[in-house]
Short mmCIF file of C-alpha atoms and ligand atoms in Angstrom, two decimals:
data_model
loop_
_atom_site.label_atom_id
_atom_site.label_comp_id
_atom_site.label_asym_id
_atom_site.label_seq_id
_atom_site.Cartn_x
_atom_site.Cartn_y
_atom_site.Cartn_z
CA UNK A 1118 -72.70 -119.01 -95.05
CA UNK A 1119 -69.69 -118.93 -97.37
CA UNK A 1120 -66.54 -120.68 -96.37
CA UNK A 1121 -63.31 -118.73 -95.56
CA UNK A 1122 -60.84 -118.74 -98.54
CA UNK A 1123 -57.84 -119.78 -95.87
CA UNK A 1124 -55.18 -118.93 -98.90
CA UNK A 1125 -55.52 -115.56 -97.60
CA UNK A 1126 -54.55 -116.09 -94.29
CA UNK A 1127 -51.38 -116.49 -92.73
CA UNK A 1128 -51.50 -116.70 -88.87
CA UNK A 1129 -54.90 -117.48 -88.00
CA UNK A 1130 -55.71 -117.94 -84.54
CA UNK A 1131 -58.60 -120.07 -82.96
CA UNK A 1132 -59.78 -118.12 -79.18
CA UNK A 1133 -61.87 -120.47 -77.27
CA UNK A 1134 -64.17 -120.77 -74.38
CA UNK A 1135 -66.48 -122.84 -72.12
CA UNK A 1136 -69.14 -122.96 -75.41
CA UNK A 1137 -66.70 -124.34 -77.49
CA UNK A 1138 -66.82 -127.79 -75.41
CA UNK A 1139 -70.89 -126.91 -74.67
CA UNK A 1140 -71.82 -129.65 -77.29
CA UNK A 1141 -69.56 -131.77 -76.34
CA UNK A 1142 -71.61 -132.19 -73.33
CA UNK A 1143 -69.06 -130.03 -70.65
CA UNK A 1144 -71.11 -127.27 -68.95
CA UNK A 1145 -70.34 -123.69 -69.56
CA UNK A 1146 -69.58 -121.20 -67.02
CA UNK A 1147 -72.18 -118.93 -67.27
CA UNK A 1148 -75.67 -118.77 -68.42
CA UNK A 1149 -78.67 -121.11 -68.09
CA UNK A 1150 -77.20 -124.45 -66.28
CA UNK A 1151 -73.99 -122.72 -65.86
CA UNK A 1152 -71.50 -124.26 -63.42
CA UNK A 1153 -71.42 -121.35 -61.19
CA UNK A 1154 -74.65 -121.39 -60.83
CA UNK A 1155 -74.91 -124.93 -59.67
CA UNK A 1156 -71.60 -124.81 -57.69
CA UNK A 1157 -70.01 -122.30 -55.14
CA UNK A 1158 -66.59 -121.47 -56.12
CA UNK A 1159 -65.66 -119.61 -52.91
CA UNK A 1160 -66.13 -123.77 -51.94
CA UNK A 1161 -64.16 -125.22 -54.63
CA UNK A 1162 -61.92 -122.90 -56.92
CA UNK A 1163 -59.88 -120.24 -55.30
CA UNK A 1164 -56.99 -120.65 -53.35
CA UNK A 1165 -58.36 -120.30 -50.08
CA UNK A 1166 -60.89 -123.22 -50.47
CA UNK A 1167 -57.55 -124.99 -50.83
CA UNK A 1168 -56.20 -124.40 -47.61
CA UNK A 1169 -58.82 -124.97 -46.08
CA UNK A 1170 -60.00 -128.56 -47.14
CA UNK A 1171 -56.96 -129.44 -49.76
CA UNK A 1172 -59.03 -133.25 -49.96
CA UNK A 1173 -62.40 -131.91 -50.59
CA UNK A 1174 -61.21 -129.54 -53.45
CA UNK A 1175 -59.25 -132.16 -55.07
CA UNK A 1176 -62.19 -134.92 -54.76
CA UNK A 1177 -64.52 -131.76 -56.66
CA UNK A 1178 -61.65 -131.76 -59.40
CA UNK A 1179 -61.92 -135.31 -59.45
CA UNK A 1180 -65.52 -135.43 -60.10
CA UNK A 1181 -64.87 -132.71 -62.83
CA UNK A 1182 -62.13 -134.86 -65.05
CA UNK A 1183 -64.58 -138.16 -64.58
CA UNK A 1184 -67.20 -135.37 -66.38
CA UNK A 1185 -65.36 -134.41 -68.90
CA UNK A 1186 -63.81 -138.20 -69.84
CA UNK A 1187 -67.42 -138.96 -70.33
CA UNK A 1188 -67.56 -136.32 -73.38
CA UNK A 1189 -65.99 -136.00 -76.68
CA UNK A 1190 -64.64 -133.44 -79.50
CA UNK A 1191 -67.28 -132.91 -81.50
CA UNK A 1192 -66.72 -131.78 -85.45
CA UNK A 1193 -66.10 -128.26 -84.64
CA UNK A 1194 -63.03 -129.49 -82.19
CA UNK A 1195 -61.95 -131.96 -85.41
CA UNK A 1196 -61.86 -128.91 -87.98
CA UNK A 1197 -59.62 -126.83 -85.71
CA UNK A 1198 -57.18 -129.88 -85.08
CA UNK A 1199 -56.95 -130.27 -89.11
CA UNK A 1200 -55.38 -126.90 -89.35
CA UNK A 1201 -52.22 -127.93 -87.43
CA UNK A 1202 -51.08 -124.18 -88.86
CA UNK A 1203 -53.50 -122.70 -86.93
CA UNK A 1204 -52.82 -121.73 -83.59
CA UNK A 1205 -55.57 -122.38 -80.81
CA UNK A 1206 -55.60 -120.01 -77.47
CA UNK A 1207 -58.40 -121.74 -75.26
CA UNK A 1208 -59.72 -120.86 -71.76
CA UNK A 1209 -60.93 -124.10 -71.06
CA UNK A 1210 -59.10 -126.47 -68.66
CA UNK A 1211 -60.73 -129.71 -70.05
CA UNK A 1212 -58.36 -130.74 -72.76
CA UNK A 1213 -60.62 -131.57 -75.30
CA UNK A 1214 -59.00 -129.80 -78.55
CA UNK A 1215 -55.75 -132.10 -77.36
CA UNK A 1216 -57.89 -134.79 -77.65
CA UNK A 1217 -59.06 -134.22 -80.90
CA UNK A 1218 -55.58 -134.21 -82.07
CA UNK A 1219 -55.04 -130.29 -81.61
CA UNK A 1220 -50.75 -129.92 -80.64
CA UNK A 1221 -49.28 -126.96 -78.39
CA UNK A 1222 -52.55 -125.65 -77.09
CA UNK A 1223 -52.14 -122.37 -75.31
CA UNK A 1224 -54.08 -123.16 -72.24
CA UNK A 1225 -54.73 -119.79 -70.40
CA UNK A 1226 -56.83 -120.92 -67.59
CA UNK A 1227 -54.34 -124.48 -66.93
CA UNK A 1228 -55.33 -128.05 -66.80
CA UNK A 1229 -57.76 -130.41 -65.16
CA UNK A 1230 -54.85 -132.87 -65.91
CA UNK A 1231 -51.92 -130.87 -64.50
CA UNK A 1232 -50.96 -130.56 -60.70
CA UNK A 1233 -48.06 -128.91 -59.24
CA UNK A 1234 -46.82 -128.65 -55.73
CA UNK A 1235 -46.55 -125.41 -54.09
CA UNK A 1236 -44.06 -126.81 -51.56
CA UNK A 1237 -41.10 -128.18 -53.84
CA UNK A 1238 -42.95 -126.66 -57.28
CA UNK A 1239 -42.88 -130.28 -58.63
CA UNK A 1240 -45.49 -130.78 -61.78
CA UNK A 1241 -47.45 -133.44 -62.24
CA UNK A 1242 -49.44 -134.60 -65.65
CA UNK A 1243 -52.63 -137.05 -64.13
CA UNK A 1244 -54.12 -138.26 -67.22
CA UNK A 1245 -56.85 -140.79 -65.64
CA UNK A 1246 -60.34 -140.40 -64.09
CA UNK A 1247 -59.19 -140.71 -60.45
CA UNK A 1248 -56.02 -138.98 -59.42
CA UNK A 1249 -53.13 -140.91 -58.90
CA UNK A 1250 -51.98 -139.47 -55.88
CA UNK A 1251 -53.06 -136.39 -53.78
CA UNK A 1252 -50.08 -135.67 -52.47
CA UNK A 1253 -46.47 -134.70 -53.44
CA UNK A 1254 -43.62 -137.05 -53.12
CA UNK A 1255 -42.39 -134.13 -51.01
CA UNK A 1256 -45.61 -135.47 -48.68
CA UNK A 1257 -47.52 -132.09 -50.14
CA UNK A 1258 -50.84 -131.43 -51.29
CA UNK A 1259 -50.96 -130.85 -55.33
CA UNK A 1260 -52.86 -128.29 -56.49
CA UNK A 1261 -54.52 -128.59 -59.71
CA UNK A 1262 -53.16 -126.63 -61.84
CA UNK A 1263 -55.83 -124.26 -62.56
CA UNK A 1264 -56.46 -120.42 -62.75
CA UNK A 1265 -59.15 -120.55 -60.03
CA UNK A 1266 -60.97 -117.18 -58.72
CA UNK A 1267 -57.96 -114.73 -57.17
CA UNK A 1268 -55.24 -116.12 -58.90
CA UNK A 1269 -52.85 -114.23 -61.41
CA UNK A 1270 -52.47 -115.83 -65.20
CA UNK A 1271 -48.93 -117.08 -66.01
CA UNK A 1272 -46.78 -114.21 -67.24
CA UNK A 1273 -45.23 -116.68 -69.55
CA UNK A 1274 -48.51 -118.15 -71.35
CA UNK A 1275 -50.26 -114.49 -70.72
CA UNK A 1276 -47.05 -113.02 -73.24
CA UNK A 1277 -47.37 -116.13 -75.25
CA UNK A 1278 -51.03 -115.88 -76.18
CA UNK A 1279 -50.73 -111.73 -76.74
CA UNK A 1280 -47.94 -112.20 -79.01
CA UNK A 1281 -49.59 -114.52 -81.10
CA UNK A 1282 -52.99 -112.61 -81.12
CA UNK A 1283 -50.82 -109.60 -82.17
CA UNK A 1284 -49.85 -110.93 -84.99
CA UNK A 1285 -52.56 -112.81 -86.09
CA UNK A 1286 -54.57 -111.67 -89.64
CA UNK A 1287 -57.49 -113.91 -88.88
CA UNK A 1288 -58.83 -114.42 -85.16
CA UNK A 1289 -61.63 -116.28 -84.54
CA UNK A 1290 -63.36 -116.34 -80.63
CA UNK A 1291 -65.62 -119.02 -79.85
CA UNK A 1292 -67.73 -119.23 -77.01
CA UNK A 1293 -66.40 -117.19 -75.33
CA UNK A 1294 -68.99 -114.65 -73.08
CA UNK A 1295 -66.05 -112.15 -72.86
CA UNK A 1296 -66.33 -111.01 -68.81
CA UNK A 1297 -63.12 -113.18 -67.84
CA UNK A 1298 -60.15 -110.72 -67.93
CA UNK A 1299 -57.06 -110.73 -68.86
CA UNK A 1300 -58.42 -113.03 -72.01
CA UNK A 1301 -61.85 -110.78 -72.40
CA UNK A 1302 -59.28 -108.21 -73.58
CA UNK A 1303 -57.98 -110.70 -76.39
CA UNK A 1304 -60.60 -109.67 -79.12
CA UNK A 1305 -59.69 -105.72 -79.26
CA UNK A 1306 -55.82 -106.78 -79.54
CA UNK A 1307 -56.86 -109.06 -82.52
CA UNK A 1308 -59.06 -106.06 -83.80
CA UNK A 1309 -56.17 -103.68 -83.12
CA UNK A 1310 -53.59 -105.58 -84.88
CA UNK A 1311 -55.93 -105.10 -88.40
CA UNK A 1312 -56.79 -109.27 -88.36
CA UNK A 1313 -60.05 -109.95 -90.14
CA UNK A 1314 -62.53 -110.85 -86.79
CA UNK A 1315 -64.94 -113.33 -86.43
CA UNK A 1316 -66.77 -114.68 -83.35
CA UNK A 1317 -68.65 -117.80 -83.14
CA UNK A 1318 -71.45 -117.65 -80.63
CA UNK A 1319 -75.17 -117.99 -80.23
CA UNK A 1320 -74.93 -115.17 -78.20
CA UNK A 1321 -73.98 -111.69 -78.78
CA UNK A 1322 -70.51 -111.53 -76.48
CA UNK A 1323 -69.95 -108.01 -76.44
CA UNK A 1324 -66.38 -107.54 -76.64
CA UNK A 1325 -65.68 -106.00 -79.98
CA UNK A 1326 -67.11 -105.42 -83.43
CA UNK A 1327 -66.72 -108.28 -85.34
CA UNK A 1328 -66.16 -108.09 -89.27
CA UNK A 1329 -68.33 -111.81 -89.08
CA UNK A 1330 -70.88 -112.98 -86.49
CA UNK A 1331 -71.81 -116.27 -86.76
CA UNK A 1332 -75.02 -116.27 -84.59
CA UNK A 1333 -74.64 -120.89 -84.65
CA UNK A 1334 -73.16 -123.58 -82.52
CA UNK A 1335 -69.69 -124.16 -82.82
CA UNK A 1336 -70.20 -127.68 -83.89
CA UNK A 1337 -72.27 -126.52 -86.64
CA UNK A 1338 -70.74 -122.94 -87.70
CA UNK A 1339 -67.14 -124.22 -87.93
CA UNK A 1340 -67.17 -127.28 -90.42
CA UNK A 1341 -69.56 -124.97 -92.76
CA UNK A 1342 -67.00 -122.06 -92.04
CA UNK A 1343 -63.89 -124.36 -93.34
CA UNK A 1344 -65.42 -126.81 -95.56
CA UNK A 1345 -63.26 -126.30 -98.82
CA UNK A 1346 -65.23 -125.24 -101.36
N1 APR B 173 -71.17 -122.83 -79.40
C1 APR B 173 -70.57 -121.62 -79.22
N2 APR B 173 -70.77 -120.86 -78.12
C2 APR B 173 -71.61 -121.31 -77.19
C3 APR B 173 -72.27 -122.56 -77.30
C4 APR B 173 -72.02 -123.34 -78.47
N3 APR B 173 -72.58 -124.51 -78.67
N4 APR B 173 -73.02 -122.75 -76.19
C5 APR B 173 -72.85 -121.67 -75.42
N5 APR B 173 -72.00 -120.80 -76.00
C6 APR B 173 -71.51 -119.51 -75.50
C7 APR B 173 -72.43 -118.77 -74.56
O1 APR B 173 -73.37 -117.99 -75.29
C8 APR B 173 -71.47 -117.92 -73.74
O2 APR B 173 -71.24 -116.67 -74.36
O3 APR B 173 -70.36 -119.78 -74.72
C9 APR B 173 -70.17 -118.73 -73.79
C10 APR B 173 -69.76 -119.35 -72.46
O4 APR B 173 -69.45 -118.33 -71.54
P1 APR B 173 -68.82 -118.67 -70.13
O5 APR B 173 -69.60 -119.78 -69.49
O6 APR B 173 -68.71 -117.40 -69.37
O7 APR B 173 -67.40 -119.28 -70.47
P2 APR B 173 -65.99 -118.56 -70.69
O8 APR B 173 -66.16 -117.26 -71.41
O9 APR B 173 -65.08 -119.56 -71.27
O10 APR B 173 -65.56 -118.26 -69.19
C11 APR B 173 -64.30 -117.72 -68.94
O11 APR B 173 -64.60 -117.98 -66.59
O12 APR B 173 -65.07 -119.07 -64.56
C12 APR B 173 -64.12 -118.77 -65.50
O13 APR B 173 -62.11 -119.93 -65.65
C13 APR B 173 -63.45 -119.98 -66.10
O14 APR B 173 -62.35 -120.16 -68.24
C14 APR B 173 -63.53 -119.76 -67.59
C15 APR B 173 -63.73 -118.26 -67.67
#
């Protein structure tokens, strides 16, 4: 594979999903071993799960953040966070590009280490494997902070991460399965806007045509995609 001549590119954009953080040991979503396959969101991620057993919800997320402090970035996580020009757009909630140094991720989906409370709207950044607290200083539940099944995006971060796909000249979506929408749309508004297209996946995605497919593991695909030459 030859390596992309970056002196071409202005406003690249990295577009990532659950398979970006699959070698770093965090499940994906869907697929073989997927988490919805092992886990019934209608129990654990939508709203109404929530009100119905705010503790047992939070003790899942819990279990989640001690899963994903027991992985790391891998190389493909490192290469992304030495292009601090590059903007990254990610669907995944477990933080792991900020860990491997990546700044002002766009994080569509929200945080495994934000809460807010619905009562007062306080937020809340719970960086450690057990939450702090469950509950507000208002004497609230928090909520993660999480687009869970039902909810809406945030308008602000939805506008955020179009504009900047708009504008992009080179978009690049990594594992990604494309069936999540709003963000399954993202692809034809990087193909619309004329940006040269690649998606990194071991599976065909779907969602556009791609001027590269990288048919490899993000881990593996990305450092041979931006080794300099
Ligand atoms: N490198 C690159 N891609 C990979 C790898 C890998 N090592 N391993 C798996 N994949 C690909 C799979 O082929 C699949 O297309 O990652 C994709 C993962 O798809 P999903 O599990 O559906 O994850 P994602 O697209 O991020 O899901 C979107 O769904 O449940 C919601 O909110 C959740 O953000 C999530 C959203």
């Amino acid at each position: 594979m030859k390596s992309i001549d970056l002196s071409s590119y202005r406003r690249i954009v990295f577009f990532t999903g659950a398979g970006m953080s699959a070698e770093s040991g965090v499940s994906t979503y869907r697929g073989k071993g997927g988490f919805w396959s092992q886990y019934d969101f209608e129990e654990y991620a939508c709203q109404e799960a929530f009100e119905r057993d705010p503790e047992k919800v939070l003790r899942f997320h819990e279990l989640r953040r001690k899963a994903v402090l027991d992985c790391h970035p891998h190389d493909g996580h490192r290469v992304i966070a030495a292009m601090p020009e590059a903007r990254v757009i990610t669907q995944n909630i477990d933080g792991m590009h900020q860990r491997a140094g990546s700044r002002d991720v766009v994080e569509l989906h929200g945080s495994l280490w934000r809460l807010r409370c619905e009562q007062c709207g306080a937020q809340k950044e719970d960086l450690k494997n057990d939450y702090e607290t469950l509950r507000c200083d208002c004497g609230n539940w928090l909520r993660p902070s999480i687009i869970w099944f039902g909810d809406m995006l945030d308008e602000v971060v939805l506008q955020q991460a179009s504009e900047m796909i708009a504008s992009c000249d080179l978009f690049i979506s990594i594992g990604t399965s494309g069936t999540v929408w709003p963000a399954a749309g993202f692809p034809a508004i990087a193909r619309n806007a004329g940006a040269y297209c690649i998606e990194i996946n071991p599976e065909p995605s779907g969602a556009i045509r791609y001027d590269l497919v990288i048919r490899e593991p993000a881990g593996v695909a990305l450092p041979k995609l931006f080794q300099a030459d």
